[in-house]
mmCIF file of C-alpha atoms and ligand atoms in Angstrom:
data_model
loop_
_atom_site.group_PDB
_atom_site.id
_atom_site.type_symbol
_atom_site.label_atom_id
_atom_site.label_comp_id
_atom_site.label_asym_id
_atom_site.label_seq_id
_atom_site.Cartn_x
_atom_site.Cartn_y
_atom_site.Cartn_z
ATOM 1 C CA MET A 1 -109.350 -157.720 79.468
ATOM 2 C CA PRO A 2 -112.350 -159.657 80.699
ATOM 3 C CA ASP A 3 -114.250 -161.326 78.292
ATOM 4 C CA ASN A 4 -117.418 -159.207 77.613
ATOM 5 C CA GLU A 5 -115.056 -156.394 76.983
ATOM 6 C CA GLN A 6 -114.373 -158.163 73.545
ATOM 7 C CA ARG A 7 -117.995 -157.692 72.390
ATOM 8 C CA CYS A 8 -119.645 -154.424 70.529
ATOM 9 C CA ALA A 9 -121.545 -152.201 72.720
ATOM 10 C CA ILE A 10 -124.128 -152.208 70.160
ATOM 11 C CA CYS A 11 -124.817 -156.013 68.376
ATOM 12 C CA GLY A 12 -122.912 -157.757 70.814
ATOM 13 C CA ARG A 13 -120.740 -159.643 68.364
ATOM 14 C CA ASP A 14 -117.077 -160.474 68.810
ATOM 15 C CA ALA A 15 -115.361 -156.972 68.438
ATOM 16 C CA HIS A 16 -112.008 -155.481 68.779
ATOM 17 C CA ALA A 17 -112.158 -152.986 72.163
ATOM 18 C CA THR A 18 -109.262 -150.292 72.967
ATOM 19 C CA SER A 19 -109.198 -148.445 76.018
ATOM 20 C CA ILE A 20 -108.440 -144.862 75.879
ATOM 21 C CA GLY A 21 -108.969 -142.563 78.575
ATOM 22 C CA ASP A 22 -112.665 -142.518 80.001
ATOM 23 C CA ARG A 23 -113.860 -144.338 76.376
ATOM 24 C CA ASP A 24 -113.188 -147.737 74.444
ATOM 25 C CA LEU A 25 -113.056 -147.518 70.923
ATOM 26 C CA VAL A 26 -114.786 -150.481 69.351
ATOM 27 C CA GLN A 27 -113.851 -151.934 65.952
ATOM 28 C CA CYS A 28 -116.834 -154.305 64.762
ATOM 29 C CA ALA A 29 -117.445 -155.400 61.153
ATOM 30 C CA ARG A 30 -121.042 -154.534 61.748
ATOM 31 C CA CYS A 31 -121.412 -151.306 62.990
ATOM 32 C CA GLY A 32 -117.662 -150.154 62.016
ATOM 33 C CA ASN A 33 -115.318 -147.963 63.999
ATOM 34 C CA PHE A 34 -116.555 -146.051 66.889
ATOM 35 C CA GLU A 35 -115.830 -144.408 70.517
ATOM 36 C CA ILE A 36 -118.086 -145.165 73.476
ATOM 37 C CA VAL A 37 -118.144 -143.297 76.698
ATOM 38 C CA ARG A 38 -117.538 -146.115 79.309
ATOM 39 C CA SER A 39 -120.134 -145.063 81.522
ATOM 40 C CA ALA A 40 -122.562 -144.814 79.060
ATOM 41 C CA LYS A 41 -121.942 -148.442 77.833
ATOM 42 C CA ALA A 42 -124.798 -149.752 80.291
ATOM 43 C CA ALA A 43 -127.226 -147.287 78.682
ATOM 44 C CA PHE A 44 -127.683 -149.461 75.671
ATOM 45 C CA ASP A 45 -126.687 -152.661 76.534
ATOM 46 C CA PRO A 46 -127.546 -155.060 74.099
ATOM 47 C CA PHE A 47 -128.150 -157.998 76.479
ATOM 48 C CA ARG A 48 -130.967 -155.695 78.321
ATOM 49 C CA SER A 49 -134.234 -156.889 77.931
ATOM 50 C CA ASP A 50 -136.044 -154.122 77.212
ATOM 51 C CA ALA A 51 -137.775 -154.596 73.804
ATOM 52 C CA ASP A 52 -138.188 -150.915 72.797
ATOM 53 C CA HIS A 53 -134.532 -150.253 73.603
ATOM 54 C CA ALA A 54 -133.491 -153.286 71.894
ATOM 55 C CA GLU A 55 -135.833 -152.447 68.384
ATOM 56 C CA LEU A 56 -133.425 -149.372 68.543
ATOM 57 C CA LEU A 57 -130.133 -150.586 68.435
ATOM 58 C CA PRO A 58 -129.785 -151.944 64.821
ATOM 59 C CA TYR A 59 -130.212 -148.675 63.479
ATOM 60 C CA LEU A 60 -127.971 -147.316 65.967
ATOM 61 C CA SER A 61 -125.678 -149.840 64.060
ATOM 62 C CA ALA A 62 -126.696 -147.842 61.240
ATOM 63 C CA TYR A 63 -125.586 -144.634 62.481
ATOM 64 C CA THR A 64 -122.380 -145.893 63.566
ATOM 65 C CA ARG A 65 -121.432 -148.187 60.634
ATOM 66 C CA GLN A 66 -122.334 -145.400 58.341
ATOM 67 C CA ALA A 67 -120.498 -142.981 59.724
ATOM 68 C CA SER A 68 -117.780 -145.221 60.198
ATOM 69 C CA GLU A 69 -117.392 -145.700 56.141
ATOM 70 C CA ARG A 70 -117.091 -141.951 55.706
ATOM 71 C CA HIS A 71 -114.269 -141.810 58.069
ATOM 72 C CA GLN A 72 -116.230 -139.864 60.870
ATOM 73 C CA ASN A 73 -115.130 -140.226 64.152
ATOM 74 C CA VAL A 74 -118.207 -140.843 66.275
ATOM 75 C CA VAL A 75 -118.243 -140.534 70.453
ATOM 76 C CA LEU A 76 -121.392 -142.348 71.730
ATOM 77 C CA ASP A 77 -122.750 -141.397 75.042
ATOM 78 C CA THR A 78 -125.736 -141.377 77.363
ATOM 79 C CA ARG A 79 -127.684 -138.448 75.569
ATOM 80 C CA ASN A 80 -126.421 -138.957 71.949
ATOM 81 C CA TRP A 81 -127.158 -142.316 71.168
ATOM 82 C CA LYS A 82 -130.823 -142.152 71.344
ATOM 83 C CA HIS A 83 -130.928 -139.459 68.361
ATOM 84 C CA PHE A 84 -128.876 -140.787 66.269
ATOM 85 C CA ALA A 85 -130.607 -144.559 66.259
ATOM 86 C CA LEU A 86 -134.059 -142.376 65.684
ATOM 87 C CA ALA A 87 -132.442 -140.946 62.826
ATOM 88 C CA HIS A 88 -132.401 -143.775 60.885
ATOM 89 C CA LYS A 89 -135.409 -145.858 61.935
ATOM 90 C CA GLU A 90 -137.669 -144.019 59.830
ATOM 91 C CA THR A 91 -135.950 -144.564 56.383
ATOM 92 C CA SER A 92 -138.674 -144.805 53.834
ATOM 93 C CA LEU A 93 -138.718 -148.512 52.053
ATOM 94 C CA SER A 94 -137.737 -146.428 48.381
ATOM 95 C CA ARG A 95 -134.910 -144.764 50.063
ATOM 96 C CA LYS A 96 -133.344 -147.999 51.403
ATOM 97 C CA ALA A 97 -133.883 -149.880 48.262
ATOM 98 C CA THR A 98 -131.910 -146.845 46.359
ATOM 99 C CA LYS A 99 -129.494 -147.601 49.139
ATOM 100 C CA VAL A 100 -129.179 -151.171 48.219
ATOM 101 C CA LEU A 101 -128.610 -150.058 44.788
ATOM 102 C CA GLU A 102 -125.513 -147.418 45.420
ATOM 103 C CA LEU A 103 -124.082 -150.260 47.665
ATOM 104 C CA ILE A 104 -124.243 -152.621 44.469
ATOM 105 C CA ALA A 105 -122.953 -149.584 42.210
ATOM 106 C CA ALA A 106 -119.928 -148.724 44.454
ATOM 107 C CA ARG A 107 -118.962 -152.623 45.080
ATOM 108 C CA SER A 108 -119.225 -153.779 41.592
ATOM 109 C CA LYS A 109 -118.919 -152.600 37.716
ATOM 110 C CA PRO A 110 -122.087 -153.179 35.113
ATOM 111 C CA GLY A 111 -122.292 -156.963 34.535
ATOM 112 C CA SER A 112 -119.937 -158.324 37.629
ATOM 113 C CA PRO A 113 -121.880 -159.798 40.869
ATOM 114 C CA VAL A 114 -121.951 -158.718 44.060
ATOM 115 C CA ARG A 115 -121.833 -161.102 47.207
ATOM 116 C CA PHE A 116 -123.657 -159.583 50.319
ATOM 117 C CA ASP A 117 -122.954 -160.615 53.865
ATOM 118 C CA PRO A 118 -125.875 -160.557 55.423
ATOM 119 C CA LYS A 119 -124.395 -160.451 58.948
ATOM 120 C CA ILE A 120 -122.385 -157.209 58.378
ATOM 121 C CA ASP A 121 -124.328 -155.586 55.493
ATOM 122 C CA PRO A 122 -128.086 -154.698 56.582
ATOM 123 C CA PRO A 123 -126.789 -151.397 58.635
ATOM 124 C CA LEU A 124 -125.193 -149.989 55.772
ATOM 125 C CA VAL A 125 -128.769 -149.643 54.139
ATOM 126 C CA ASP A 126 -130.729 -148.864 57.514
ATOM 127 C CA ALA A 127 -132.025 -152.187 57.125
ATOM 128 C CA ALA A 128 -132.529 -153.398 61.169
ATOM 129 C CA SER A 129 -131.808 -157.336 60.322
ATOM 130 C CA PRO A 130 -130.747 -159.678 57.371
ATOM 131 C CA SER A 131 -134.247 -160.525 56.575
ATOM 132 C CA GLU A 132 -135.126 -157.149 55.659
ATOM 133 C CA LEU A 133 -132.040 -157.248 53.752
ATOM 134 C CA ALA A 134 -133.478 -159.873 51.758
ATOM 135 C CA PHE A 135 -136.656 -158.227 51.096
ATOM 136 C CA LEU A 136 -135.298 -154.916 49.716
ATOM 137 C CA LEU A 137 -133.274 -157.827 47.317
ATOM 138 C CA GLU A 138 -136.567 -158.942 46.447
ATOM 139 C CA HIS A 139 -138.045 -156.112 46.009
ATOM 140 C CA LEU A 140 -135.806 -154.563 43.693
ATOM 141 C CA GLY A 141 -135.537 -157.942 41.905
ATOM 142 C CA GLU A 142 -139.238 -157.931 41.118
ATOM 143 C CA LEU A 143 -138.732 -153.971 40.044
ATOM 144 C CA GLY A 144 -136.201 -155.465 37.234
ATOM 145 C CA TYR A 145 -133.216 -153.604 38.600
ATOM 146 C CA LEU A 146 -130.825 -156.651 39.661
ATOM 147 C CA ARG A 147 -130.824 -160.433 39.443
ATOM 148 C CA GLN A 148 -130.017 -163.171 42.205
ATOM 149 C CA ASN A 149 -126.835 -165.435 40.796
ATOM 150 C CA GLU A 150 -127.292 -167.608 43.598
ATOM 151 C CA GLY A 151 -127.949 -167.165 47.497
ATOM 152 C CA TRP A 152 -126.467 -163.719 48.796
ATOM 153 C CA VAL A 153 -124.846 -163.069 45.251
ATOM 154 C CA TYR A 154 -126.620 -160.482 42.988
ATOM 155 C CA THR A 155 -125.826 -158.727 39.911
ATOM 156 C CA LEU A 156 -127.030 -155.460 38.828
ATOM 157 C CA LYS A 157 -129.093 -155.466 35.276
ATOM 158 C CA ALA A 158 -128.437 -152.601 33.015
ATOM 159 C CA LYS A 159 -132.335 -151.254 34.105
ATOM 160 C CA GLY A 160 -130.516 -150.616 37.798
ATOM 161 C CA TRP A 161 -127.632 -148.747 36.153
ATOM 162 C CA GLU A 162 -129.844 -146.831 34.117
ATOM 163 C CA LYS A 163 -131.972 -145.902 36.977
ATOM 164 C CA LEU A 164 -129.137 -144.767 39.019
ATOM 165 C CA GLU A 165 -127.577 -142.913 36.018
ATOM 166 C CA ALA A 166 -130.878 -140.963 35.901
ATOM 167 C CA ALA A 167 -130.733 -139.791 39.418
ATOM 168 C CA THR A 168 -127.488 -138.460 38.332
ATOM 169 C CA THR A 169 -128.585 -136.202 35.396
ATOM 170 C CA LYS A 170 -131.923 -135.455 36.418
ATOM 171 C CA GLY A 171 -132.685 -133.882 39.866
ATOM 172 C CA GLY A 172 -130.276 -136.311 41.992
ATOM 173 C CA ILE A 173 -131.674 -139.155 44.240
ATOM 174 C CA PRO A 174 -134.520 -137.808 46.229
ATOM 175 C CA GLY A 175 -134.059 -136.786 49.771
ATOM 176 C CA LYS A 176 -130.041 -137.105 49.282
ATOM 177 C CA CYS A 177 -128.450 -134.018 50.958
ATOM 178 C CA PHE A 178 -124.635 -133.264 50.801
ATOM 179 C CA VAL A 179 -123.306 -131.725 53.375
ATOM 180 C CA ALA A 180 -120.442 -129.293 52.733
ATOM 181 C CA MET A 181 -118.557 -127.865 55.781
ATOM 182 C CA SER A 182 -115.344 -127.367 57.338
ATOM 183 C CA PHE A 183 -114.150 -130.946 59.545
ATOM 184 C CA HIS A 184 -112.788 -128.585 62.157
ATOM 185 C CA ASN A 185 -113.340 -130.075 65.792
ATOM 186 C CA SER A 186 -115.307 -126.634 66.759
ATOM 187 C CA LEU A 187 -117.891 -127.843 64.233
ATOM 188 C CA LYS A 188 -118.328 -131.096 65.098
ATOM 189 C CA GLY A 189 -121.620 -130.652 67.051
ATOM 190 C CA ALA A 190 -122.956 -128.156 64.348
ATOM 191 C CA TYR A 191 -123.071 -131.157 62.369
ATOM 192 C CA GLU A 192 -124.084 -134.002 64.924
ATOM 193 C CA ASN A 193 -126.491 -132.372 66.799
ATOM 194 C CA GLY A 194 -127.322 -129.492 64.070
ATOM 195 C CA ILE A 195 -127.287 -130.257 60.392
ATOM 196 C CA TYR A 196 -127.163 -134.447 60.842
ATOM 197 C CA LEU A 197 -130.241 -134.465 62.929
ATOM 198 C CA ALA A 198 -132.272 -131.636 60.883
ATOM 199 C CA VAL A 199 -131.756 -133.741 57.579
ATOM 200 C CA LYS A 200 -132.022 -137.371 58.892
ATOM 201 C CA GLU A 201 -134.479 -137.186 61.740
ATOM 202 C CA ASP A 202 -136.574 -134.274 61.479
ATOM 203 C CA CYS A 203 -136.751 -134.405 57.632
ATOM 204 C CA ASN A 204 -136.227 -138.279 57.165
ATOM 205 C CA MET A 205 -133.800 -137.484 54.403
ATOM 206 C CA GLU A 206 -130.313 -138.461 53.355
ATOM 207 C CA PRO A 207 -127.001 -136.419 54.869
ATOM 208 C CA VAL A 208 -123.929 -137.427 53.645
ATOM 209 C CA ARG A 209 -120.613 -135.983 54.372
ATOM 210 C CA ILE A 210 -117.127 -136.826 53.175
ATOM 211 C CA ASP A 211 -113.960 -135.851 55.193
ATOM 212 C CA ARG A 212 -111.936 -134.299 52.529
ATOM 213 C CA VAL A 213 -109.002 -134.760 55.596
ATOM 214 C CA HIS A 214 -109.306 -138.405 54.448
ATOM 215 C CA HIS A 215 -108.545 -137.309 51.195
ATOM 216 C CA ASN A 216 -105.749 -135.327 50.948
ATOM 217 C CA GLU A 217 -107.552 -131.974 51.026
ATOM 218 C CA LYS A 218 -108.315 -132.233 47.629
ATOM 219 C CA ILE A 219 -111.649 -132.191 45.749
ATOM 220 C CA CYS A 220 -111.501 -135.767 44.924
ATOM 221 C CA ASP A 221 -113.756 -137.851 42.317
ATOM 222 C CA LYS A 222 -115.837 -139.345 45.343
ATOM 223 C CA ILE A 223 -116.889 -135.715 46.515
ATOM 224 C CA ILE A 224 -117.753 -134.861 42.884
ATOM 225 C CA ALA A 225 -119.871 -138.280 42.328
ATOM 226 C CA GLU A 226 -121.731 -137.659 45.373
ATOM 227 C CA ILE A 227 -122.626 -133.994 44.743
ATOM 228 C CA ARG A 228 -123.862 -135.413 40.942
ATOM 229 C CA THR A 229 -126.459 -137.535 42.760
ATOM 230 C CA CYS A 230 -127.505 -135.304 45.568
ATOM 231 C CA GLN A 231 -131.383 -133.637 45.295
ATOM 232 C CA PHE A 232 -129.930 -130.650 47.535
ATOM 233 C CA LEU A 233 -126.857 -129.281 49.100
ATOM 234 C CA VAL A 234 -126.093 -127.688 52.543
ATOM 235 C CA ALA A 235 -123.292 -125.432 52.556
ATOM 236 C CA ASP A 236 -121.938 -124.003 55.771
ATOM 237 C CA CYS A 237 -119.738 -121.152 55.272
ATOM 238 C CA THR A 238 -117.870 -121.217 58.924
ATOM 239 C CA PRO A 239 -115.041 -120.625 58.894
ATOM 240 C CA GLN A 240 -114.721 -119.557 54.903
ATOM 241 C CA ARG A 241 -113.231 -122.570 53.580
ATOM 242 C CA ALA A 242 -112.571 -122.360 49.954
ATOM 243 C CA GLY A 243 -113.747 -125.936 49.325
ATOM 244 C CA VAL A 244 -117.420 -125.338 50.692
ATOM 245 C CA TYR A 245 -117.671 -122.922 48.254
ATOM 246 C CA PHE A 246 -116.286 -124.704 45.638
ATOM 247 C CA GLU A 247 -118.716 -127.720 46.081
ATOM 248 C CA ALA A 248 -121.988 -125.506 46.601
ATOM 249 C CA GLY A 249 -121.074 -123.704 43.386
ATOM 250 C CA PHE A 250 -120.564 -127.019 41.615
ATOM 251 C CA ALA A 251 -124.102 -128.142 42.828
ATOM 252 C CA MET A 252 -125.350 -124.942 41.878
ATOM 253 C CA GLY A 253 -123.939 -125.427 38.072
ATOM 254 C CA LEU A 254 -125.722 -128.527 38.260
ATOM 255 C CA GLY A 255 -129.036 -127.313 38.949
ATOM 256 C CA ARG A 256 -129.203 -128.282 42.568
ATOM 257 C CA GLN A 257 -130.507 -125.978 45.363
ATOM 258 C CA VAL A 258 -128.221 -125.178 47.928
ATOM 259 C CA ILE A 259 -128.828 -124.122 51.439
ATOM 260 C CA TRP A 260 -126.452 -121.796 52.880
ATOM 261 C CA THR A 261 -125.543 -121.575 56.160
ATOM 262 C CA CYS A 262 -123.223 -119.622 58.793
ATOM 263 C CA ARG A 263 -122.578 -119.260 62.726
ATOM 264 C CA ASP A 264 -123.499 -115.987 63.573
ATOM 265 C CA ASP A 265 -119.646 -114.502 64.711
ATOM 266 C CA ASP A 266 -118.370 -115.435 61.341
ATOM 267 C CA PHE A 267 -121.305 -114.232 59.125
ATOM 268 C CA LYS A 268 -119.561 -110.809 58.437
ATOM 269 C CA ASN A 269 -116.961 -112.675 56.515
ATOM 270 C CA VAL A 270 -119.177 -114.778 54.219
ATOM 271 C CA HIS A 271 -117.708 -113.990 50.651
ATOM 272 C CA PHE A 272 -119.093 -111.009 48.989
ATOM 273 C CA ASP A 273 -120.626 -113.116 45.681
ATOM 274 C CA THR A 274 -122.548 -115.212 47.367
ATOM 275 C CA ARG A 275 -124.198 -113.147 50.912
ATOM 276 C CA GLN A 276 -126.669 -112.132 48.287
ATOM 277 C CA TYR A 277 -128.112 -115.476 49.263
ATOM 278 C CA ASN A 278 -130.678 -115.557 52.256
ATOM 279 C CA HIS A 279 -128.251 -117.466 54.890
ATOM 280 C CA ILE A 280 -129.652 -119.629 58.043
ATOM 281 C CA VAL A 281 -127.565 -117.762 60.543
ATOM 282 C CA TRP A 282 -126.918 -119.511 63.491
ATOM 283 C CA GLN A 283 -125.661 -119.720 67.280
ATOM 284 C CA SER A 284 -125.996 -123.136 68.494
ATOM 285 C CA PRO A 285 -126.131 -126.268 66.953
ATOM 286 C CA GLU A 286 -129.888 -126.785 68.332
ATOM 287 C CA ASP A 287 -130.350 -123.450 66.538
ATOM 288 C CA LEU A 288 -129.386 -124.497 63.735
ATOM 289 C CA ARG A 289 -131.412 -127.798 63.555
ATOM 290 C CA ALA A 290 -134.527 -125.901 64.067
ATOM 291 C CA LYS A 291 -133.960 -123.400 61.276
ATOM 292 C CA LEU A 292 -132.811 -126.099 59.101
ATOM 293 C CA THR A 293 -135.682 -127.958 59.380
ATOM 294 C CA ASP A 294 -137.920 -125.281 58.610
ATOM 295 C CA ARG A 295 -136.000 -124.474 55.495
ATOM 296 C CA ILE A 296 -135.915 -127.909 54.260
ATOM 297 C CA ARG A 297 -139.467 -128.779 54.691
ATOM 298 C CA ALA A 298 -140.203 -125.144 53.108
ATOM 299 C CA THR A 299 -138.353 -125.275 50.312
ATOM 300 C CA ILE A 300 -137.149 -129.066 49.200
ATOM 301 C CA PRO A 301 -139.553 -130.909 47.413
ATOM 302 C CA ARG A 302 -140.140 -134.348 48.985
ATOM 303 C CA GLY A 303 -139.349 -136.967 46.037
ATOM 304 C CA ASP A 304 -141.373 -140.104 47.399
HETATM 305 ZN ZN1 ZN B 401 -121.482 -154.447 66.461
#
């Protein structure tokens, strides 16, 4: 394999690449694991000298890395990559700061320190560079949520833990949207080109999806924890999975708003108990995206 094949197609760092048919599977410490259609590689060549283009790549890293952390299988092609990058470009400062707090909480226990790696951690919080991550950490320090021990080592203070706890018990973290849906391949487009882009790109909020397949099909603690901290939930009923109803019911019990959606050919099968709710009935991912965007803008209050 030539040398350049061992560079990540997005960030240009050393990475592991394996050819599978017309795609490369890339494993990059910064951008996570993702697949890329080989003919699309030239479309976002990190060594291209095009300023607008280069500006988007850190946000594409944010998309692939966060999807990879959720064990979501991402395939980049010439059409979709820009949408995915733009979806992570307009994240507000307060949402990025919340993502930093959540990251520390996920990596530590109260009182224990966390070391950040400025080379690979920025994409986890939609930060474009190490200096932006440093800026967010400094901001959270000024607010009294964390303390810098030395260099990139930080400890979340009691006030920081309380801030996250308060979000859990009150209305959830503003803008955080849990997505409950089937992971069947036939619904991949409905998520990536429908729900994901509606929530992230059109409404500038934070979609969270946990792949139950990677958690032995059981409603795991991770799912419960993510639902507790969400502001609202999108439940796509297609094709009537029990887990989706469970997650939506749990969210409603917590007082969270649930937006119900269903593909039109399956709407007749929606469970009797929940059919009374006003469903978004959709035909294509694009249709779902447009209708869901309208519904979120009309019904979900903006927290920040
Ligand atoms: Zn990379």
